[in-house]
Short mmCIF file of C-alpha atoms in Angstrom, two decimals:
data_model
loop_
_atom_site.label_atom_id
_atom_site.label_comp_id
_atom_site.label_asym_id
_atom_site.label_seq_id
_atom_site.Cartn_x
_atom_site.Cartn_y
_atom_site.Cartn_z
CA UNK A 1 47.79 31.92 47.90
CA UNK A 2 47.74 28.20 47.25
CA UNK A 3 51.56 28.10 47.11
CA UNK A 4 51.56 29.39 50.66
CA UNK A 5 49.60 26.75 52.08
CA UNK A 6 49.70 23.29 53.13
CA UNK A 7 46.92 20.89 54.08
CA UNK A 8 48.16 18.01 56.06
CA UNK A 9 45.73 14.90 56.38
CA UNK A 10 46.68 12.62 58.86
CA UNK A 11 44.74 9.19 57.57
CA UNK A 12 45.75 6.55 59.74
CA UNK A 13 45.92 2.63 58.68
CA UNK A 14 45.12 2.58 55.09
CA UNK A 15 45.88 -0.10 52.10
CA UNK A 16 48.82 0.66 50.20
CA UNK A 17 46.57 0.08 46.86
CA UNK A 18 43.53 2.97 47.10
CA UNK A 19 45.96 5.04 48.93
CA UNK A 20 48.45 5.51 45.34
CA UNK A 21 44.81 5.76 43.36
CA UNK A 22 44.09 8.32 46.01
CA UNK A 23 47.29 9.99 44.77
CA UNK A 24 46.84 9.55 41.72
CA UNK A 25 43.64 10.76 41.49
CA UNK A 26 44.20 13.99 43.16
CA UNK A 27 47.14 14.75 41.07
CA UNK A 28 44.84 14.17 37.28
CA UNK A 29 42.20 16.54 39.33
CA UNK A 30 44.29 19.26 40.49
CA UNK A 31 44.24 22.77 38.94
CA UNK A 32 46.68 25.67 38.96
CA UNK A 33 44.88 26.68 42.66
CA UNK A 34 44.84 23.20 44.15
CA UNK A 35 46.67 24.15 47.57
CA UNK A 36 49.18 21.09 47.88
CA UNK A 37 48.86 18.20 50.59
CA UNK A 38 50.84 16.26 53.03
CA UNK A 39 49.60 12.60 53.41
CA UNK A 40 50.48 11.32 56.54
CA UNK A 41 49.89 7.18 57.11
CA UNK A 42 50.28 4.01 57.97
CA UNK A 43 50.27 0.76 55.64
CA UNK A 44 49.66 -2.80 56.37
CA UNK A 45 52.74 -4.98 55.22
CA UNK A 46 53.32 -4.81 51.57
CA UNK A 47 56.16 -4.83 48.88
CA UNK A 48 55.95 -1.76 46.29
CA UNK A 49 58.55 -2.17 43.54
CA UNK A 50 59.36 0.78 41.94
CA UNK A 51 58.40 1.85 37.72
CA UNK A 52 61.49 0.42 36.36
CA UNK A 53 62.27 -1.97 39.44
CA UNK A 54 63.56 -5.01 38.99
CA UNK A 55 62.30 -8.72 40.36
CA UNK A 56 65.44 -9.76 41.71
CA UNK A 57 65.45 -7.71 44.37
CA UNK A 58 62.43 -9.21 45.79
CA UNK A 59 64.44 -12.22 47.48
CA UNK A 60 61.68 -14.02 49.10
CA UNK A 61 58.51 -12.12 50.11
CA UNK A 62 56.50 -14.59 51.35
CA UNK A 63 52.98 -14.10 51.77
CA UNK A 64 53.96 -10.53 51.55
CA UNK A 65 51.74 -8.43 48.74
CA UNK A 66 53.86 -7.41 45.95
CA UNK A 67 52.25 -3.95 44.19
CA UNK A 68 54.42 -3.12 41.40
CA UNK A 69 53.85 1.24 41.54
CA UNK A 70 54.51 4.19 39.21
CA UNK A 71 57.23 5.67 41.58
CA UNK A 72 60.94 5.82 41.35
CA UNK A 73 63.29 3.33 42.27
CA UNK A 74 63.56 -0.66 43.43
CA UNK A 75 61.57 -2.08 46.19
CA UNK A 76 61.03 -0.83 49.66
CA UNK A 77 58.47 -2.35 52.13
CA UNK A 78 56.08 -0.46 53.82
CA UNK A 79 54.17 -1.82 57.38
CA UNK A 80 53.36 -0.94 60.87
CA UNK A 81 55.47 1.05 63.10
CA UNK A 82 56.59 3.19 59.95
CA UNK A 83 55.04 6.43 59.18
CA UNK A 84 55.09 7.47 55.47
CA UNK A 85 54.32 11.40 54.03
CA UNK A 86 52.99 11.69 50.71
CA UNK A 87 53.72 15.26 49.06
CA UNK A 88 51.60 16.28 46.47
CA UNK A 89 53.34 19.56 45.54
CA UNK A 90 52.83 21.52 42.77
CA UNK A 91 56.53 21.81 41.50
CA UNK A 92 56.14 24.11 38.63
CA UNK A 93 54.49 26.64 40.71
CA UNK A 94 57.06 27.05 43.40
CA UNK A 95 59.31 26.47 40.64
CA UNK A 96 61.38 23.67 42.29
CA UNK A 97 63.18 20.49 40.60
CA UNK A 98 62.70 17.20 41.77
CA UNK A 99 66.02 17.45 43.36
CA UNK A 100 64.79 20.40 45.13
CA UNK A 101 62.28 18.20 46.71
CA UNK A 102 64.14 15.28 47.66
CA UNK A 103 66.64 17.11 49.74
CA UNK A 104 63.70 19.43 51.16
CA UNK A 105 62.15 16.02 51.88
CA UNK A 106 65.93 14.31 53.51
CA UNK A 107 66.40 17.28 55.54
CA UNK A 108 63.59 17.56 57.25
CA UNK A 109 63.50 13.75 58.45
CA UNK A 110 67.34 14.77 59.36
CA UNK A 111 66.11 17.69 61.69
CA UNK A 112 62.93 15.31 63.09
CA UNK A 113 66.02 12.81 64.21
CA UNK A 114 67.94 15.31 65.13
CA UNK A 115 65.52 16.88 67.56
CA UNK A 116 65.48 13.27 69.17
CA UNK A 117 69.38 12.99 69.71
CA UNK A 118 70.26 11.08 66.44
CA UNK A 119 72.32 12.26 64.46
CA UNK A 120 71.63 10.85 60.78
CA UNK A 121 73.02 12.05 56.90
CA UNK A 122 72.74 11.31 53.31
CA UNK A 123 74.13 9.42 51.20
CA UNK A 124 75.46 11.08 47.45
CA UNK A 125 75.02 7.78 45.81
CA UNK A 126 71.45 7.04 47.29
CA UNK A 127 68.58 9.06 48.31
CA UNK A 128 67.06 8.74 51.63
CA UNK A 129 68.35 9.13 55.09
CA UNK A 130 70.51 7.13 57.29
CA UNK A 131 72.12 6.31 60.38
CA UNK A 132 75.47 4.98 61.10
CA UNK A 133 75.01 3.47 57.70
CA UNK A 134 71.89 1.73 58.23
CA UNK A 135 68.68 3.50 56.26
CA UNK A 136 65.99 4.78 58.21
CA UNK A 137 63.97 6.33 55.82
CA UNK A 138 63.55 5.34 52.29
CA UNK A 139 62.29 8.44 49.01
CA UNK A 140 60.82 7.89 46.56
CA UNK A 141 58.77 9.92 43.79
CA UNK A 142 56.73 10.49 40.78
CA UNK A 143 56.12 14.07 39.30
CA UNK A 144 53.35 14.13 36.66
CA UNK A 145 52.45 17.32 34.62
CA UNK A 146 54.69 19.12 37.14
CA UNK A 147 53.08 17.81 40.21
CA UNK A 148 54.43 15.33 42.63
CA UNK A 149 53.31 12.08 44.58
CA UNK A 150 54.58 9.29 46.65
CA UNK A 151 56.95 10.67 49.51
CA UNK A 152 59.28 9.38 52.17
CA UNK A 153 58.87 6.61 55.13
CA UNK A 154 60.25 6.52 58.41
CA UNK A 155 61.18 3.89 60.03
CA UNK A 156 59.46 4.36 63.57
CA UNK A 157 58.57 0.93 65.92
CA UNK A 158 58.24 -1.75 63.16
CA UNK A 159 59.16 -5.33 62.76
CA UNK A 160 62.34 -5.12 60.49
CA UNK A 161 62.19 -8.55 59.55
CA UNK A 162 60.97 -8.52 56.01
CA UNK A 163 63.37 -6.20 54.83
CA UNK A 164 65.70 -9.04 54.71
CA UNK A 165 63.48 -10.74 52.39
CA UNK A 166 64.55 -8.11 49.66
CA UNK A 167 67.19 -5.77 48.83
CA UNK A 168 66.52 -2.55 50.15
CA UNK A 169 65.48 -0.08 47.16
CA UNK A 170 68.15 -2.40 45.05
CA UNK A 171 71.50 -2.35 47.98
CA UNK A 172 72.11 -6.02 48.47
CA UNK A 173 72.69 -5.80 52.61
CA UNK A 174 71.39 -2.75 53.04
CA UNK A 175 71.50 -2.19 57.01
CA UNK A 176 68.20 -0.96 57.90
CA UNK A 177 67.45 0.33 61.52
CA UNK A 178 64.25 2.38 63.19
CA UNK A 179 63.52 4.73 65.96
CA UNK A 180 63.23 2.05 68.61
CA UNK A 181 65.74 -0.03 67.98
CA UNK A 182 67.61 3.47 68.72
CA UNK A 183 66.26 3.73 71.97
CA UNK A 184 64.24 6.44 70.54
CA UNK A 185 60.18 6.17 71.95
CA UNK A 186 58.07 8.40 70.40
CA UNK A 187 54.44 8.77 69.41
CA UNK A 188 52.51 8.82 66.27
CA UNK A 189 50.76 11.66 66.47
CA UNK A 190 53.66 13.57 67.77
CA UNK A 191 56.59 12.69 64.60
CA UNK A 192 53.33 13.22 62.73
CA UNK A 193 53.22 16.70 63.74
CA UNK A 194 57.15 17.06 64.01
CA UNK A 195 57.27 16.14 60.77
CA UNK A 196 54.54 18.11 59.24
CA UNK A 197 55.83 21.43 60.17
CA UNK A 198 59.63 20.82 59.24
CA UNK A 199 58.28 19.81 55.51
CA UNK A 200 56.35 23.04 56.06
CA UNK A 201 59.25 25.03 56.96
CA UNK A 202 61.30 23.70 53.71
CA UNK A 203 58.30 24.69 51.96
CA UNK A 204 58.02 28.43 53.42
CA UNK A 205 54.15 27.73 53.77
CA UNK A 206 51.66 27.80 56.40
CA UNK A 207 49.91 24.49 57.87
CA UNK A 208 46.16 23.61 57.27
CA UNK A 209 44.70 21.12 59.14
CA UNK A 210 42.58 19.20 56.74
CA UNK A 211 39.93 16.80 57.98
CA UNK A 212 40.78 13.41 57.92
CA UNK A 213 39.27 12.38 53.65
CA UNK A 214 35.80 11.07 54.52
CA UNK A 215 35.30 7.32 52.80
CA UNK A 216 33.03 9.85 49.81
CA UNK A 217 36.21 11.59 49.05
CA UNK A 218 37.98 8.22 49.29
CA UNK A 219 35.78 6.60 46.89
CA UNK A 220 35.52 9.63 44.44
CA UNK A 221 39.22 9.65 43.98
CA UNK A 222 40.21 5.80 43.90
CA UNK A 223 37.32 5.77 40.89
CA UNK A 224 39.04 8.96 39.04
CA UNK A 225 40.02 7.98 35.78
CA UNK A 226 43.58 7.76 35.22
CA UNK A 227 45.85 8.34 32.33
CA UNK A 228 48.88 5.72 31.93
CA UNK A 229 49.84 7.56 28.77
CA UNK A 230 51.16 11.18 30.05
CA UNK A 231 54.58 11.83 30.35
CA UNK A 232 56.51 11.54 34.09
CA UNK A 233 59.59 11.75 35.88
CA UNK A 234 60.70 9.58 38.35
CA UNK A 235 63.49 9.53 41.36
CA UNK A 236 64.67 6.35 42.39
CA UNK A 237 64.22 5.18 45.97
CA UNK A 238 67.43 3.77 46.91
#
């Protein structure tokens, strides 16, 4: 049964721009037996602000891309060293809130960190996960006809600088901190799979490895037609 199953795609370096068509796309295309997917990938450095997020957070992003998104929340940046998961989920048919979701989604980044020694919580007042008060991964999320997209990032082995050059999902002096700076050395391919099977386990569904999209699939859903006119929910990244 579809709602039993998740594909995980591990896709590597990819734009931040075709990646949310990507999403996008799948989401208009998806039918009641669509089995749901776990994106797992790495951007180049970029800004996304957030549907309803506001300019003054950006403080001074440079010759940083600024991609203004259809997800919840303020701005976050996004580069390498920082793993980010994508869940298209069919909400309606597991018959979860977005709420549901987001702490599925916090917990299982908690369990990831804590299976490293680090010992990392929520916040009531802002989604996302930290440590010692410093953010180490940032939420945030679109559901359209019932179906979410966008995810969660991680903060793995990445250059921390730019985040300075904004307010963090809309916290002016938000600490943010990463796996290394931790002392925490891990692989890609290993969170990746850490990861994968705790958002599995929140889900109560089995793993499929998908292939990796081939640059046909890539192409067919970047060039799907999408609808700015249907009615969505949002949670914020904060």
């Amino acid at each position: 049964m579809p709602d039993n199953v998740l594909r995980v795609r591990r896709l590597g370096l990819r734009e931040y721009r075709p990646l949310w068509e990507a999403m996008r796309g799948f989401t208009d295309a998806r039918n009641d037996a669509t089995p749901d997917e776990l994106w797992l990938v790495e951007h180049p450095p970029v800004f996304t602000l957030g549907y309803n997020g506001k300019t003054q957070h950006l403080i001074a992003p440079g010759a940083i891309p600024v991609i203004h998104t259809d997800r919840g929340g303020q701005v976050t940046y996004h580069g390498p060293g920082q793993m980010v998961a994508y869940v298209l989920f069919d909400l309606r048919r597991r018959g979860w809130g977005v709420r549901q979701l987001v702490t599925a989604l916090e917990q299982a980044v908690i369990a990831l960190l804590n299976e490293h020694g680090v010992n990392a919580g929520t916040r009531r007042d802002a989604p996302g996960v930290y440590v010692a008060g410093a953010k180490i991964a940032a939420l945030g999320l679109r559901v359209r006809r019932g179906c979410s997209y966008h995810g969660i990032s991680l903060n793995v082995a990445m250059d921390l600088a730019p985040f300075s050059r904004i307010n963090p999902c809309g916290y002016p002096d938000m600490p943010v901190t990463d796996l290394r700076s931790l002392g925490i050395v891990a692989g890609t391919a290993e969170l990746e799979q850490m990861l994968a099977a705790l958002i599995a386990q929140q889900l109560e569904s089995t793993i499929v490895d998908a292939q990796l999209l081939t640059e046909g699939r890539f192409r067919h859903l970047t060039s799907h037609d999408i609808s700015t006119s249907l009615y969505v929910k949002s949670v914020a990244c904060a």
